[in-house]
Tab-separated table of C-alpha atoms and ligand atoms in Angstrom:
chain	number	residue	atom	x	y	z
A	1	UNK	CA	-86.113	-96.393	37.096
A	2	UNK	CA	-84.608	-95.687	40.262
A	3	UNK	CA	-81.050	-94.547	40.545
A	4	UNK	CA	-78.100	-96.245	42.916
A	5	UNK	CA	-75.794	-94.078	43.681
A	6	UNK	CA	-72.946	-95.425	45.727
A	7	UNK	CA	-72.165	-93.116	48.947
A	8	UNK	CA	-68.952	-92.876	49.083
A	9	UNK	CA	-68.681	-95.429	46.718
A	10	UNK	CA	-69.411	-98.882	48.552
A	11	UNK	CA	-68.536	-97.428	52.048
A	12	UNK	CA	-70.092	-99.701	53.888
A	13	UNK	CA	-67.937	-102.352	53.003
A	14	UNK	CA	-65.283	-100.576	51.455
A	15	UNK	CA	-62.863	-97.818	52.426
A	16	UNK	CA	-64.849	-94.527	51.646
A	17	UNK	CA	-63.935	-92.174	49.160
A	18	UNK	CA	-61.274	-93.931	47.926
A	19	UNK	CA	-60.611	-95.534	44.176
A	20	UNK	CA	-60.972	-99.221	45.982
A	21	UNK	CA	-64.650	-98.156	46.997
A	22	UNK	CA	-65.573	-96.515	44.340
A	23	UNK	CA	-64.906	-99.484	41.283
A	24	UNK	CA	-66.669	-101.927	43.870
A	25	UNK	CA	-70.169	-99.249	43.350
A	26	UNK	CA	-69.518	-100.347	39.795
A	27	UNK	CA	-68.551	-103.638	40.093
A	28	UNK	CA	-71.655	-103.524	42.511
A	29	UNK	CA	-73.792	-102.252	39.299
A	30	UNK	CA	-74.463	-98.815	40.612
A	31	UNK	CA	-76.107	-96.122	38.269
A	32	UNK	CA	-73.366	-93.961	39.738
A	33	UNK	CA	-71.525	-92.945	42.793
A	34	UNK	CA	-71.333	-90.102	44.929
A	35	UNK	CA	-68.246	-88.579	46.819
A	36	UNK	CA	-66.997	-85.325	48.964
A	37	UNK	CA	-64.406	-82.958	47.608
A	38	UNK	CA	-62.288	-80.535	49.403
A	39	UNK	CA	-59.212	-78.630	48.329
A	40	UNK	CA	-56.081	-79.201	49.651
A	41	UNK	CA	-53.081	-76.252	50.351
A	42	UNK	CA	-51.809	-75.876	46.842
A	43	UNK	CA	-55.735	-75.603	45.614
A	44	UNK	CA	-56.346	-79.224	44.080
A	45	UNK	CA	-59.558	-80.708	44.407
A	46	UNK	CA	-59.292	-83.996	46.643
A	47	UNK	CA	-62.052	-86.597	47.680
A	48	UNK	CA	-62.348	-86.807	51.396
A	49	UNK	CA	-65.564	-86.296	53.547
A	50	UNK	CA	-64.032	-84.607	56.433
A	51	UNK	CA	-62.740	-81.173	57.135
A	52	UNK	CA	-59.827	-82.804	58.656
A	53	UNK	CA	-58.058	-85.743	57.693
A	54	UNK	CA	-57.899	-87.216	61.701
A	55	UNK	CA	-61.006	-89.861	60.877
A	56	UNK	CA	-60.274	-91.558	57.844
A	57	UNK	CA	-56.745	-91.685	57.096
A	58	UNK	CA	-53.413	-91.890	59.705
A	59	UNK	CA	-52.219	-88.296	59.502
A	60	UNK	CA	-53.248	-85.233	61.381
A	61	UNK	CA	-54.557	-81.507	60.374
A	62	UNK	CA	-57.019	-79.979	58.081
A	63	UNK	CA	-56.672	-80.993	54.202
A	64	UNK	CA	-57.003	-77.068	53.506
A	65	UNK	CA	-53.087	-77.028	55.441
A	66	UNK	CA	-51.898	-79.741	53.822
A	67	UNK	CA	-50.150	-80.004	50.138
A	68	UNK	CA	-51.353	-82.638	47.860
A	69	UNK	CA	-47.875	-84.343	48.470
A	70	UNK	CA	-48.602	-84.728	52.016
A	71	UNK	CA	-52.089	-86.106	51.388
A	72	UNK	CA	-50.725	-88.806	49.086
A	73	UNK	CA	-48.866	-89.910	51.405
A	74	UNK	CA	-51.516	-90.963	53.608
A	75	UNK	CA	-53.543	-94.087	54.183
A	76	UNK	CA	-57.161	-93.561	53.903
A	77	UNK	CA	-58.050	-97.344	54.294
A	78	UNK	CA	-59.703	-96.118	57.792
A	79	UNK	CA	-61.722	-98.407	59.618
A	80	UNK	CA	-60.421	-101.370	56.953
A	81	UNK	CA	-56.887	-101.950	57.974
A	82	UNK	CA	-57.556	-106.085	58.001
A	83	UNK	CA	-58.580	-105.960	54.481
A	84	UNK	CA	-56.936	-103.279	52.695
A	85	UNK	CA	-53.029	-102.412	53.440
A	86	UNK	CA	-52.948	-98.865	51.860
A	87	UNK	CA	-55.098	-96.804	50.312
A	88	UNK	CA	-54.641	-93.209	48.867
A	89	UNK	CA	-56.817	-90.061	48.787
A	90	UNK	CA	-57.569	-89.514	45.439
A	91	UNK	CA	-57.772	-86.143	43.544
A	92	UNK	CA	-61.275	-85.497	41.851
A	93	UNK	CA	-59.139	-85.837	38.431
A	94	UNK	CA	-58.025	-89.215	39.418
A	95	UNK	CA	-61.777	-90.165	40.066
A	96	UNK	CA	-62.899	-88.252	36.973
A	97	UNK	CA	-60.364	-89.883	34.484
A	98	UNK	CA	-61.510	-93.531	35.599
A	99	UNK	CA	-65.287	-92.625	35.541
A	100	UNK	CA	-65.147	-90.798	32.202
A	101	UNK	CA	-63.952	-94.158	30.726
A	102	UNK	CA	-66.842	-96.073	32.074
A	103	UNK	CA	-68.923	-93.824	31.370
A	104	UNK	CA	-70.043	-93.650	35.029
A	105	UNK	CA	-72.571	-91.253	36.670
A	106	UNK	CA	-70.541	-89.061	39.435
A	107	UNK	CA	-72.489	-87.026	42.043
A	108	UNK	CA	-69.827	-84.584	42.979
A	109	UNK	CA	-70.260	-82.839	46.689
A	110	UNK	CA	-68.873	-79.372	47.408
A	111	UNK	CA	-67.610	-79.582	51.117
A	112	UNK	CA	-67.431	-75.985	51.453
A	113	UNK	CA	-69.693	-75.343	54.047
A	114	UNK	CA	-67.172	-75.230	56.646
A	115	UNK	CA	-64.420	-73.898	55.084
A	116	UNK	CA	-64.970	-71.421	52.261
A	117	UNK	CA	-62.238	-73.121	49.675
A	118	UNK	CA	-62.020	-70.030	47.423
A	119	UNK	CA	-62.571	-70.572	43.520
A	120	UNK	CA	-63.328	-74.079	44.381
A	121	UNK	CA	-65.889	-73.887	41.708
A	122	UNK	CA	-64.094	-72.759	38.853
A	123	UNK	CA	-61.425	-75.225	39.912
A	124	UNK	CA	-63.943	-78.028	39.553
A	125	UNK	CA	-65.281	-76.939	36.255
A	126	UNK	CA	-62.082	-77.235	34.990
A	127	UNK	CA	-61.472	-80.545	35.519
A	128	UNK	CA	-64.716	-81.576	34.166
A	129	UNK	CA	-64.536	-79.310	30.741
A	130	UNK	CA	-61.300	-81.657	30.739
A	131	UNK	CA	-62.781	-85.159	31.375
A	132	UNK	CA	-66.275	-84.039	28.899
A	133	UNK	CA	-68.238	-85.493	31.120
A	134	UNK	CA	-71.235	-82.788	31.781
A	135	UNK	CA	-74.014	-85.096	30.799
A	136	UNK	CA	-72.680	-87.694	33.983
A	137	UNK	CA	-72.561	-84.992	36.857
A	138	UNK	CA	-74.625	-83.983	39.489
A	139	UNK	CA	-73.216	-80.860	41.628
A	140	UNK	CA	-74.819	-81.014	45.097
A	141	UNK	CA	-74.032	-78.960	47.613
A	142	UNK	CA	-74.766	-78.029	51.569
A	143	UNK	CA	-73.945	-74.664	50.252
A	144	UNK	CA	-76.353	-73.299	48.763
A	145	UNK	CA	-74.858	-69.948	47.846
A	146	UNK	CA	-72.324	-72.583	45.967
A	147	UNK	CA	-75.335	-74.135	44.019
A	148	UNK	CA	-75.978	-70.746	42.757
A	149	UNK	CA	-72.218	-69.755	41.441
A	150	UNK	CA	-72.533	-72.896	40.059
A	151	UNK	CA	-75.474	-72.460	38.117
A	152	UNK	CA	-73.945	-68.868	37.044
A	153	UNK	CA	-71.029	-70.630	35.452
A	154	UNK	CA	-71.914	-73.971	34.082
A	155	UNK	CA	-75.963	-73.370	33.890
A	156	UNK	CA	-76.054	-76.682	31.772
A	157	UNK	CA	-74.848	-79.300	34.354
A	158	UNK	CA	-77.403	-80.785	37.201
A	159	UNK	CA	-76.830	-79.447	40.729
A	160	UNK	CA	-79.371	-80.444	43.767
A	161	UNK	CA	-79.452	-78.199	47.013
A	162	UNK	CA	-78.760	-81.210	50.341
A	163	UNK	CA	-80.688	-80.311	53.116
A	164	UNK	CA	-80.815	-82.624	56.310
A	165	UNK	CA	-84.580	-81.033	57.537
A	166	UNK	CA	-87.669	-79.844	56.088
A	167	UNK	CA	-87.512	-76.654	53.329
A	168	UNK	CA	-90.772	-75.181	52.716
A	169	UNK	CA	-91.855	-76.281	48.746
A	170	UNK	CA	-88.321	-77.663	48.642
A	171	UNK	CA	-89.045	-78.424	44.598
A	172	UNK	CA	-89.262	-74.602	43.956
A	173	UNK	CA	-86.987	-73.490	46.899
A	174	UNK	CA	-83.971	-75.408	44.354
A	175	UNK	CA	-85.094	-73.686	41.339
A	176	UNK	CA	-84.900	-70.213	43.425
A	177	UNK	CA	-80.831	-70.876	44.205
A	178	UNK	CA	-80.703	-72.377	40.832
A	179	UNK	CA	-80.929	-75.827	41.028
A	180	UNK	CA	-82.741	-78.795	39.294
A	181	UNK	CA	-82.911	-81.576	41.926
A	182	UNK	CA	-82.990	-81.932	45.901
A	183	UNK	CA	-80.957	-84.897	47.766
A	184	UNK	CA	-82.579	-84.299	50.883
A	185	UNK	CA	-81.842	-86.302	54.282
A	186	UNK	CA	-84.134	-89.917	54.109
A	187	UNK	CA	-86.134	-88.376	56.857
A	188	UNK	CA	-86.886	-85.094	55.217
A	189	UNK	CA	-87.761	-87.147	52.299
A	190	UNK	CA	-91.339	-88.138	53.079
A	191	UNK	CA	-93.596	-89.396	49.983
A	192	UNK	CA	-95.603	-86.480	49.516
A	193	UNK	CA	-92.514	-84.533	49.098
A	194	UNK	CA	-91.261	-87.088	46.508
A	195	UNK	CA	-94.607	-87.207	44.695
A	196	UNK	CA	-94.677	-83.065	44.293
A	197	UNK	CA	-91.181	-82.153	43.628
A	198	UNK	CA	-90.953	-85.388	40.794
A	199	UNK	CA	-94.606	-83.828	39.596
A	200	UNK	CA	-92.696	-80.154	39.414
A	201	UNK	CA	-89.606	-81.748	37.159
A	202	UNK	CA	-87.373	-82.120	40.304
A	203	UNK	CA	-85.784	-85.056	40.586
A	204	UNK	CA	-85.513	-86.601	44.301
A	205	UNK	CA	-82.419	-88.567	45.771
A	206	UNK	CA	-82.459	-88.828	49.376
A	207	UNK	CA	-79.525	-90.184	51.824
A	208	UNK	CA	-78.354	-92.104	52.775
A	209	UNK	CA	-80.294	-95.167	52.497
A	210	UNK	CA	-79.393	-98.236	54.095
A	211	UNK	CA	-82.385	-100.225	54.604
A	212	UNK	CA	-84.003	-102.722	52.660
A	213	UNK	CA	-87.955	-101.498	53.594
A	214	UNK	CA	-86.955	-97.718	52.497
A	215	UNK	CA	-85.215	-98.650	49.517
A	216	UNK	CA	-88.380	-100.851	48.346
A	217	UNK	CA	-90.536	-97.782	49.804
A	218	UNK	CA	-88.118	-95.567	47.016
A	219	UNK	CA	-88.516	-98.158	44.336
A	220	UNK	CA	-91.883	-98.405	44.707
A	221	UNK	CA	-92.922	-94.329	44.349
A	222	UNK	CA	-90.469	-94.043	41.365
A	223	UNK	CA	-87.773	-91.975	43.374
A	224	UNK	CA	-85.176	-90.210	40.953
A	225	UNK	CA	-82.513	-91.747	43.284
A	226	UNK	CA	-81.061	-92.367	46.170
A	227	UNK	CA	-77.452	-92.692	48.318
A	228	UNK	CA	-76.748	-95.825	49.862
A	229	UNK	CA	-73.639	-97.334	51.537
A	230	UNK	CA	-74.573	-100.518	50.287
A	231	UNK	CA	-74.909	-100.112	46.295
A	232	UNK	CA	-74.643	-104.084	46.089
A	233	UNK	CA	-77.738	-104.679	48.181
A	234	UNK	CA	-79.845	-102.167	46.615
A	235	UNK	CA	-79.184	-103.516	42.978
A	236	UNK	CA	-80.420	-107.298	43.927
A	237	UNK	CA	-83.527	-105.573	45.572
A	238	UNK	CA	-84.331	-103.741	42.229
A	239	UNK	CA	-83.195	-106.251	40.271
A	240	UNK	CA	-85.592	-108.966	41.952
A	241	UNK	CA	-88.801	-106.884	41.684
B	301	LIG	O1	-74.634	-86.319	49.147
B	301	LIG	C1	-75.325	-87.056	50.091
B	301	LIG	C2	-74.582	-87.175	51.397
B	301	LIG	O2	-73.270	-87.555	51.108
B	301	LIG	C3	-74.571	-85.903	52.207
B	301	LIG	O3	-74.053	-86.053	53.475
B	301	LIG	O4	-72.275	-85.961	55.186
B	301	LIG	O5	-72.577	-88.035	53.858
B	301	LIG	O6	-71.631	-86.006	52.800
B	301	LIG	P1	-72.568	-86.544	53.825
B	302	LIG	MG1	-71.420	-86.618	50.787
């Protein structure tokens, strides 16, 4: 069966990357969500998309300047101020703690292709030796070079190498930086790709989906997974089939 995996949680409706988005993906009855981590000044993992925190919340600067006191005290409701008064950035712990207790699937992003968050990694790993979730992860990464430290040091969780255009054998091309799965871009994602990298073992989750036709296209060839914005639009399509 096809994975949901909410993008941001339910960011098309909902405030991305924030703990108000992400219980609507489960309310929404998503297999899982998916969400961006950077680290902020003093080092702690926080889930924002952005480099900076100018787009989504009302401050100014890049998270890596700013202390995780001065993030909290932000509102990250972004582009819904008419629905939501305030809304925090949470810390990957934060996000962890809740989906541990569901038992919730959690695709975790390393946004560390712009700015190279040192021991970001480790830092991760340590939050998620804390929470015992292994068996719900998925590491994925822009990064690839971050795929493979993370393979050296936790070989036994799932990572997947993102990729926006086409990789040459993309299924082995993982398995070379140490990977298990691919999330590439929807349009990289064409179904001869899907058929040979899910014949290989490799699972395939493309994003972000957003359409009803592609989704039913995914459905249909047994995709692994995919990201959507919508999580509550793809269930009642899977669920009506
Ligand atoms: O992980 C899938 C997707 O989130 C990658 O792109 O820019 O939305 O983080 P982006
Ligand atoms: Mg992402």
């Amino acid at each position: 069966m096809t994975e949901i995996f909410g993008h941001r949680g339910s960011a098309g409706t909902h405030p991305e990357n924030t703990m108000i988005s992400f219980k609507q993906a489960y309310i929404d009855g998503a297999d899982g969500i998916e969400l961006d981590v950077q680290l902020s000044r003093d080092g702690i993992p926080v889930v924002i998309h952005d480099e900076t925190v100018n787009r989504t919340t009302d401050g100014k600067g890049y998270v890596k300047d700013l202390t995780l006191m001065e993030l909290k005290k932000l509102n990250a409701v972004h582009k819904f101020k008419k629905q939501y008064k305030h809304a925090e950035i949470p810390t990957l712990e934060e996000v962890l703690d809740w989906a541990a207790k569901k038992r919730f699937k959690v695709n975790i992003e390393l946004k560390n292709g712009i700015v190279p968050y040192a021991g970001m990694e480790e830092n991760i790993l340590d939050l998620i030796d804390r929470c015992n979730m292994d068996h719900l992860i998925i590491f994925s990464s822009f990064n690839h070079y971050s795929i493979a430290r993370l393979h050296t040091l936790a070989p036994d969780i799932e990572k997947a190498v993102l990729y926006m255009e086409g990789i040459y054998k993309p299924w082995e091309y993982t398995k070379w930086v140490g990977g298990q799965g691919i999330h590439p871009h929807i349009k990289a994602a064409k179904t001869s790709i899907i058929q040979r990298a899910q014949d290989a073992g490799v699972p395939v989750r493309p994003f972000t989906v957003n359409d009803e036709k592609t989704m039913s296209r995914l459905f249909e060839e047994g995709c692994a997974g995919f990201f959507t914005d919508f999580p509550k639009k793809a269930v009642q399509l899977k669920y009506q089939k």
